[in-house]
mmCIF file of C-alpha atoms and ligand atoms in Angstrom:
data_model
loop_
_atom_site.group_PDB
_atom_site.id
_atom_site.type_symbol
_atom_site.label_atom_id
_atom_site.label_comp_id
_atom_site.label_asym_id
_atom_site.label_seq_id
_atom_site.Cartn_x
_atom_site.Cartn_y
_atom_site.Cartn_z
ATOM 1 C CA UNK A 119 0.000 0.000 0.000
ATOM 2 C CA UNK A 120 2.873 2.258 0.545
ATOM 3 C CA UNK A 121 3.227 3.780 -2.749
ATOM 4 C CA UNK A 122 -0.200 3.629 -3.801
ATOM 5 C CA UNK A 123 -3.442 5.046 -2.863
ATOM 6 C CA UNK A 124 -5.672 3.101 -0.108
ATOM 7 C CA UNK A 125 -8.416 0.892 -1.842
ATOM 8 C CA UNK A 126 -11.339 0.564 0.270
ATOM 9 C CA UNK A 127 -14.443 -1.964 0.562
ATOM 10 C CA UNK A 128 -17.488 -0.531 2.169
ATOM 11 C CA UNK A 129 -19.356 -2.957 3.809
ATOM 12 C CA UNK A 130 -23.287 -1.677 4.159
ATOM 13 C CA UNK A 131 -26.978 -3.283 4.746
ATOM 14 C CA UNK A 132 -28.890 -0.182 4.728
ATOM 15 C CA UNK A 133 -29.490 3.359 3.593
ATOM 16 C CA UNK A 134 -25.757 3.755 3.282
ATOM 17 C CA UNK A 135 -25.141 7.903 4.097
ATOM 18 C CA UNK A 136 -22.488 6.793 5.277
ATOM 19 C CA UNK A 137 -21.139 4.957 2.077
ATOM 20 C CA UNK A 138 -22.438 8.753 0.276
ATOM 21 C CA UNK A 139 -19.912 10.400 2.817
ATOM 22 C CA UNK A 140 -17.618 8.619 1.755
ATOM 23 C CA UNK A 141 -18.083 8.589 -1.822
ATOM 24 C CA UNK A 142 -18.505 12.912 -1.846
ATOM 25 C CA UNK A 143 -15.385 13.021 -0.151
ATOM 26 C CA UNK A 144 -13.365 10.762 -2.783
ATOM 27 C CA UNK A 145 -14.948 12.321 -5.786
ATOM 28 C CA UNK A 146 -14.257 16.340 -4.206
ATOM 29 C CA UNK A 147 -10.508 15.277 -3.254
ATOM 30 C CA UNK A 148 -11.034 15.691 0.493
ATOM 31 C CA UNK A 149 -10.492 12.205 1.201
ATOM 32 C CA UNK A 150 -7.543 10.390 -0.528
ATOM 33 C CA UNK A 151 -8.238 6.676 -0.972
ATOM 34 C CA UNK A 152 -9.703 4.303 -3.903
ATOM 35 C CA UNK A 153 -13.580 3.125 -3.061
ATOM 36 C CA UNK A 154 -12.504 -0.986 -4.513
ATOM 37 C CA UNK A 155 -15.835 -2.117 -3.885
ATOM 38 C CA UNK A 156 -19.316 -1.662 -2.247
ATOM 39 C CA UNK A 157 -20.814 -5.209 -0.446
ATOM 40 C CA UNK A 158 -24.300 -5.263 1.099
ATOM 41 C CA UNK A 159 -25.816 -8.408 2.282
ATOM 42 C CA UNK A 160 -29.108 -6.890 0.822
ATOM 43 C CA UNK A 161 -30.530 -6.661 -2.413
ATOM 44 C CA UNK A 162 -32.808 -3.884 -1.144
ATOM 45 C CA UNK A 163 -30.078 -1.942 0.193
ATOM 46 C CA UNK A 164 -30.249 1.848 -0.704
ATOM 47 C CA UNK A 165 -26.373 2.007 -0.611
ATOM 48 C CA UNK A 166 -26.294 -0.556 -4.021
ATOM 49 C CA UNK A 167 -27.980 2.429 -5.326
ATOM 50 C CA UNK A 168 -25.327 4.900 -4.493
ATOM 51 C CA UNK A 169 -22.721 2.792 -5.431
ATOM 52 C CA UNK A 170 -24.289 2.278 -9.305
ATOM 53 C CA UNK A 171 -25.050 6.129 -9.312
ATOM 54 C CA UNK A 172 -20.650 6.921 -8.573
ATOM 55 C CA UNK A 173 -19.943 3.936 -11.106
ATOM 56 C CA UNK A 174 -18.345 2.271 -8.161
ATOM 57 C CA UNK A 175 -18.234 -2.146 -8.216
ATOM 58 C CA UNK A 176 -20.693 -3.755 -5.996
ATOM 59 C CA UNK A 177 -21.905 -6.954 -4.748
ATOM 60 C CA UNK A 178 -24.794 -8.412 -2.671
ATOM 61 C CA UNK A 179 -23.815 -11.540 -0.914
ATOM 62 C CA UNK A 180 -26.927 -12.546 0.903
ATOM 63 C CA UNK A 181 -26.259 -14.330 4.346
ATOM 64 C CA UNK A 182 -29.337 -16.203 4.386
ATOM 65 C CA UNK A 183 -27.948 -18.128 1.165
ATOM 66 C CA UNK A 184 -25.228 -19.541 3.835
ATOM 67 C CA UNK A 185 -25.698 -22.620 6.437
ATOM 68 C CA UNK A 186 -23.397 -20.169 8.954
ATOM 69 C CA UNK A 187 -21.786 -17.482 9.788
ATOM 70 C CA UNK A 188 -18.072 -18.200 8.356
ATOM 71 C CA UNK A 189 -19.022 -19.550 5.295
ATOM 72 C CA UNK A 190 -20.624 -16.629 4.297
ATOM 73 C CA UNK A 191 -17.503 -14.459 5.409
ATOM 74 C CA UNK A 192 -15.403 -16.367 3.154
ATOM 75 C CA UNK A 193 -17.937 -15.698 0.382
ATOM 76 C CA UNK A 194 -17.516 -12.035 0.999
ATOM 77 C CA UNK A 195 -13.823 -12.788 1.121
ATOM 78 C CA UNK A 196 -13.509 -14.700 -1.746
ATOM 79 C CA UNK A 197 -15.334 -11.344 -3.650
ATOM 80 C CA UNK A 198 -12.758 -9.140 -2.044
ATOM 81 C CA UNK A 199 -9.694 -10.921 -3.651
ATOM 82 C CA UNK A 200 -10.052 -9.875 -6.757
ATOM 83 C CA UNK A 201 -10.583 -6.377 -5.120
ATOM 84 C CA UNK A 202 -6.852 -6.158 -3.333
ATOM 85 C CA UNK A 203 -7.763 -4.110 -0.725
ATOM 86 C CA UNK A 204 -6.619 -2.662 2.100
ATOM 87 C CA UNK A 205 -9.002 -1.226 4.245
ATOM 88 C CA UNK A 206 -12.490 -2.611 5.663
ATOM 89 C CA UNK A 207 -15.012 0.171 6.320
ATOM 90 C CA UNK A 208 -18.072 -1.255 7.723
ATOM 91 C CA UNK A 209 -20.921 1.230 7.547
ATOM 92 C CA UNK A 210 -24.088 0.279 8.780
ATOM 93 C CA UNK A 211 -23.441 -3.158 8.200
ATOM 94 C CA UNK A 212 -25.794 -5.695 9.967
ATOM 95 C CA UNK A 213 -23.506 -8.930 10.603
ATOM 96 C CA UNK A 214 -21.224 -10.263 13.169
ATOM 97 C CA UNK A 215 -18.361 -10.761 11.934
ATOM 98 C CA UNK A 216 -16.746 -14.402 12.326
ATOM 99 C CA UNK A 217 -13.534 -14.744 14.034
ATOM 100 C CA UNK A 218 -12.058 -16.356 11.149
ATOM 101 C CA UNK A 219 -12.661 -12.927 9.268
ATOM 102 C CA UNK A 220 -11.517 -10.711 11.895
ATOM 103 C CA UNK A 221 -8.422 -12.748 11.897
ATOM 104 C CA UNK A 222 -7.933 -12.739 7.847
ATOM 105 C CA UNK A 223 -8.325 -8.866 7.883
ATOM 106 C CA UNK A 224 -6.764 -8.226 11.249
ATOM 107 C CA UNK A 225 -6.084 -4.182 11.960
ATOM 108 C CA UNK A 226 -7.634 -3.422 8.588
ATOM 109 C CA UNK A 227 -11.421 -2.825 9.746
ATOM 110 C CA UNK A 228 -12.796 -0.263 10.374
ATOM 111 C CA UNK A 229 -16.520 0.339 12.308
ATOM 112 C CA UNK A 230 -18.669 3.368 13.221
ATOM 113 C CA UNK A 231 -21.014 2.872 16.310
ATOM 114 C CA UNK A 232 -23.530 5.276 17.164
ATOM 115 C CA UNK A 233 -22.313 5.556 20.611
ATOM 116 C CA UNK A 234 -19.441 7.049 22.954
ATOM 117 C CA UNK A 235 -17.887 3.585 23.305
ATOM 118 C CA UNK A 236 -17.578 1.703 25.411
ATOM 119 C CA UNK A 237 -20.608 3.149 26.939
ATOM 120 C CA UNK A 238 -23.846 1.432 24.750
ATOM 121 C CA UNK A 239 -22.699 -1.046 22.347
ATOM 122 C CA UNK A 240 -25.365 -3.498 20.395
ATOM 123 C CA UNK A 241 -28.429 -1.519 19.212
ATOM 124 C CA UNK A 242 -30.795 1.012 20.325
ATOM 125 C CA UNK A 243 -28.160 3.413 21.495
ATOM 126 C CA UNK A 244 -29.902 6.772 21.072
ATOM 127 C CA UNK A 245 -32.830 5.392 23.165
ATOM 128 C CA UNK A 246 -30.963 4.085 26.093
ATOM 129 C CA UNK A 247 -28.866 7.601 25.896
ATOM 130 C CA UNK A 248 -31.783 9.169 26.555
ATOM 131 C CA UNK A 249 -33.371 6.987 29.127
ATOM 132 C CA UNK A 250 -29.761 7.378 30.884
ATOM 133 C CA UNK A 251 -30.498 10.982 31.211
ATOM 134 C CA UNK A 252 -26.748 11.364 29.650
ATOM 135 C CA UNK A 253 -25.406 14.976 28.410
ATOM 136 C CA UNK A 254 -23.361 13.943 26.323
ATOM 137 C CA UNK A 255 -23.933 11.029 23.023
ATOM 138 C CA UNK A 256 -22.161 10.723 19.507
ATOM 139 C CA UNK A 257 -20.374 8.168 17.893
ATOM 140 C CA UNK A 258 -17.266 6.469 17.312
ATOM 141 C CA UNK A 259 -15.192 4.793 14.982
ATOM 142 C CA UNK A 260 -13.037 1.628 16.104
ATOM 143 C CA UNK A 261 -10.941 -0.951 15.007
ATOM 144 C CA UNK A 262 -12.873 -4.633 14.532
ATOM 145 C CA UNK A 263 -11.666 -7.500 16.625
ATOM 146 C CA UNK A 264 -13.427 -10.532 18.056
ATOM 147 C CA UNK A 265 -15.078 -8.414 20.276
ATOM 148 C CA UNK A 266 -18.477 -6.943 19.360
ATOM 149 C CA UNK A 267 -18.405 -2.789 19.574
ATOM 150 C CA UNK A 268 -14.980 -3.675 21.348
ATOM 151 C CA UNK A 269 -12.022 -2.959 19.311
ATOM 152 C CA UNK A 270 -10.075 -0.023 20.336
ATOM 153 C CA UNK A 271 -11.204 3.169 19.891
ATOM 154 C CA UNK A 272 -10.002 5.746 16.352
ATOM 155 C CA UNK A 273 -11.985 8.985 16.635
ATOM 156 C CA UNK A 274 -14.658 10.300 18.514
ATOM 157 C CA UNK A 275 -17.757 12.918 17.568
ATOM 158 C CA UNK A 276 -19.656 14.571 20.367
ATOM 159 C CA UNK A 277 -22.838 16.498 20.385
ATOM 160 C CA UNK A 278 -24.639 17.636 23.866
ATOM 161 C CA UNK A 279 -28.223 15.906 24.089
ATOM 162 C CA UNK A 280 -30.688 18.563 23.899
ATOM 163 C CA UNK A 281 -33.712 19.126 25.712
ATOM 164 C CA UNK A 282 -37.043 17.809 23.669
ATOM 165 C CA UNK A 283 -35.121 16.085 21.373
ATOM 166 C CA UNK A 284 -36.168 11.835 20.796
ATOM 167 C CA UNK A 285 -34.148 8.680 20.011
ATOM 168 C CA UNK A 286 -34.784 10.253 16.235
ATOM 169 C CA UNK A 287 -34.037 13.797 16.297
ATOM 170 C CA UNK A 288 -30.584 12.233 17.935
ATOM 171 C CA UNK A 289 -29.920 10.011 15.224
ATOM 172 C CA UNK A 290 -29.994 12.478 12.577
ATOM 173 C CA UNK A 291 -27.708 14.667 14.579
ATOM 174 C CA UNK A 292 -25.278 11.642 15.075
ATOM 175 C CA UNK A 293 -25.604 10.409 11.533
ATOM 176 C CA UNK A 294 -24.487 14.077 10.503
ATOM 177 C CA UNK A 295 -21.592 13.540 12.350
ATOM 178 C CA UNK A 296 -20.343 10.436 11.426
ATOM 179 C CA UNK A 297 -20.199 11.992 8.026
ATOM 180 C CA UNK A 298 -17.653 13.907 9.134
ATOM 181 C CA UNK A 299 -15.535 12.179 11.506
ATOM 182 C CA UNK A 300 -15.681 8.415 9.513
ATOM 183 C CA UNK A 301 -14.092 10.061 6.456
ATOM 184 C CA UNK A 302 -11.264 11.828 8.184
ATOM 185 C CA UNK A 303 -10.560 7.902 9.767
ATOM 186 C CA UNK A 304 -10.465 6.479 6.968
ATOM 187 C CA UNK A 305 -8.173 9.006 6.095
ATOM 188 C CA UNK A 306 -5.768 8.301 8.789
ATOM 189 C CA UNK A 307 -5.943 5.216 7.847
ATOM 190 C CA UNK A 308 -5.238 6.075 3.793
ATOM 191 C CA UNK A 309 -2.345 7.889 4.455
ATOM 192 C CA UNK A 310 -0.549 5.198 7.178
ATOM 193 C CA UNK A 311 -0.829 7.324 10.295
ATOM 194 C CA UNK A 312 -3.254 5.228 11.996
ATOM 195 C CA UNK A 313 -2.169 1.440 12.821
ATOM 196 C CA UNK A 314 -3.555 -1.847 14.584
ATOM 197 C CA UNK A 315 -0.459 -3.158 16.557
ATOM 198 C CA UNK A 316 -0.275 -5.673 19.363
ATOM 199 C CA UNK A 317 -4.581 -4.909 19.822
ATOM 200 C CA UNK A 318 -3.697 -1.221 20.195
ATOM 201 C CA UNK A 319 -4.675 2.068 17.824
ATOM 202 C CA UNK A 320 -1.718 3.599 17.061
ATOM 203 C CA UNK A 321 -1.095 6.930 15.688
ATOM 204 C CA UNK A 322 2.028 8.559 14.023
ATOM 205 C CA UNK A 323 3.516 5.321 16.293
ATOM 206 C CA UNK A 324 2.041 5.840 19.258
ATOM 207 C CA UNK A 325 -0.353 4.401 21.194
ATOM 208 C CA UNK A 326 -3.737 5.936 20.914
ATOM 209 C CA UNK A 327 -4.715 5.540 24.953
ATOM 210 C CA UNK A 328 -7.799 7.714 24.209
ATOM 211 C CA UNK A 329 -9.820 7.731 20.856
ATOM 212 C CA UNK A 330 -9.458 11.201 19.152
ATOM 213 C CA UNK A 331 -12.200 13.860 19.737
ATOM 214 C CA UNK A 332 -14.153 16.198 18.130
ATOM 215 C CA UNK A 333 -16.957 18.037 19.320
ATOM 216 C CA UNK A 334 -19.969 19.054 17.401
ATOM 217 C CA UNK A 335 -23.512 21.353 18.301
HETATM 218 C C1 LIG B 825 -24.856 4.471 11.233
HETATM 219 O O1 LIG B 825 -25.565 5.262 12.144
HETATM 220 C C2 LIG B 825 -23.776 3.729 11.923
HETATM 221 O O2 LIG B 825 -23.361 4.306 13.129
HETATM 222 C C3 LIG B 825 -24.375 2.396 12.230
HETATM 223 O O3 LIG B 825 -25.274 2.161 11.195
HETATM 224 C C4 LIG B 825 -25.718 3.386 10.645
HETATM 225 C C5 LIG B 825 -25.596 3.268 9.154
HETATM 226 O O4 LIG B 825 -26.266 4.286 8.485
HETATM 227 N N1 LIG B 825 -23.359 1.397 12.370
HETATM 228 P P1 LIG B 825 -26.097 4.440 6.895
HETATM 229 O O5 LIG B 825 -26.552 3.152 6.257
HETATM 230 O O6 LIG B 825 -24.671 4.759 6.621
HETATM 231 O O7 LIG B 825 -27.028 5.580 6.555
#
């Protein structure tokens, strides 16, 4: 990868804004890395869609098709080889991830979790912020090991929870965001500042004992 730009699989289910992010920062030079290919595990997904509209490769690889877990990882895997990439971005992508693929792409996936991690992993996060009474909610991206919504932690976005606001209102806050802060990861990433070593985040060769921050209204 040294000499060469990043090449990137985005791994969606859904809507994919995230996947748009992504592909708006490519196409206005902002983010400097190659989207390889786009894989949903839905036909229906949205994200497809966005990845026709750039002219950008995509597959659907539908887990249901598989008896388990791993053999539809290696399925996904077996579509990435032709892809030679470097970087895993999951974005809103529905699976657990076997440990036989966490393993085969160790330290080069990437996740974005609609929570301060560690606080809230798994779902419903913008609900249980606000049934917390917390002041504070936003999302971060992490590196993927075994460890669901456990990897260590990139790059944090903060927002204050407002007053009046519900569990949607928050989400389209958060998701606006992410927009911002998944890119510039990815980034980090692209340009070989930010490393998986030994289970750590490391950046410019140092441990990363706190994700970065960034703080939005
Ligand atoms: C994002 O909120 C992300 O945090 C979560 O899934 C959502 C995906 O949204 N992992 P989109 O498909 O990118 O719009």
């Amino acid at each position: 990868m040294s000499n060469s730009r990043c090449r990137a699989a985005i791994l969606i289910s859904g809507s994919g804004s995230n996947l748009q992010s992504f592909i708006d920062q490519v196409a206005d030079g902002r983010l400097e890395l190659d989207i390889a290919i786009v894989v949903s595990n839905r036909p229906d997904a949205f994200g497809l869609q966005r990845a026709a509209n750039a002219e950008i490769a995509s597959v659907c690889i539908e887990h249901a098709a598989y008896p388990d877990r791993e053999s539809f990882d290696r399925a996904i895997a077996n579509a990435l080889d032709e892809y030679s990439v470097d970087l895993l971005l999951l974005a809103g992508f529905m699976r657990i991830l076997s440990p036989w693929f966490v393993k085969h792409y160790e330290g080069r996936i990437l996740n974005i979790h609609p929570a301060l991690l560690p606080a809230y992993p798994g779902l419903d996060t913008h609900q249980r912020v606000l049934e917390a009474g917390d002041e504070w909610h936003g999302s971060t991206v992490h590196f993927v090991t075994e460890e669901l919504d456990g990897g260590p932690l990139v790059l944090q976005g903060r927002l204050p929870v407002t007053a009046g606001q519900n569990a949607a209102d928050l989400a389209t806050r958060v998701q606006a965001l992410e927009h911002q802060i998944y890119p510039e990861a990815a980034g980090l990433f692209a340009d070989g500042q930010l490393r998986f070593c030994n289970g750590n985040a490391m950046l410019g060769g140092e441990t990363l004992n706190e994700p970065l921050s960034r703080d939005f209204e």
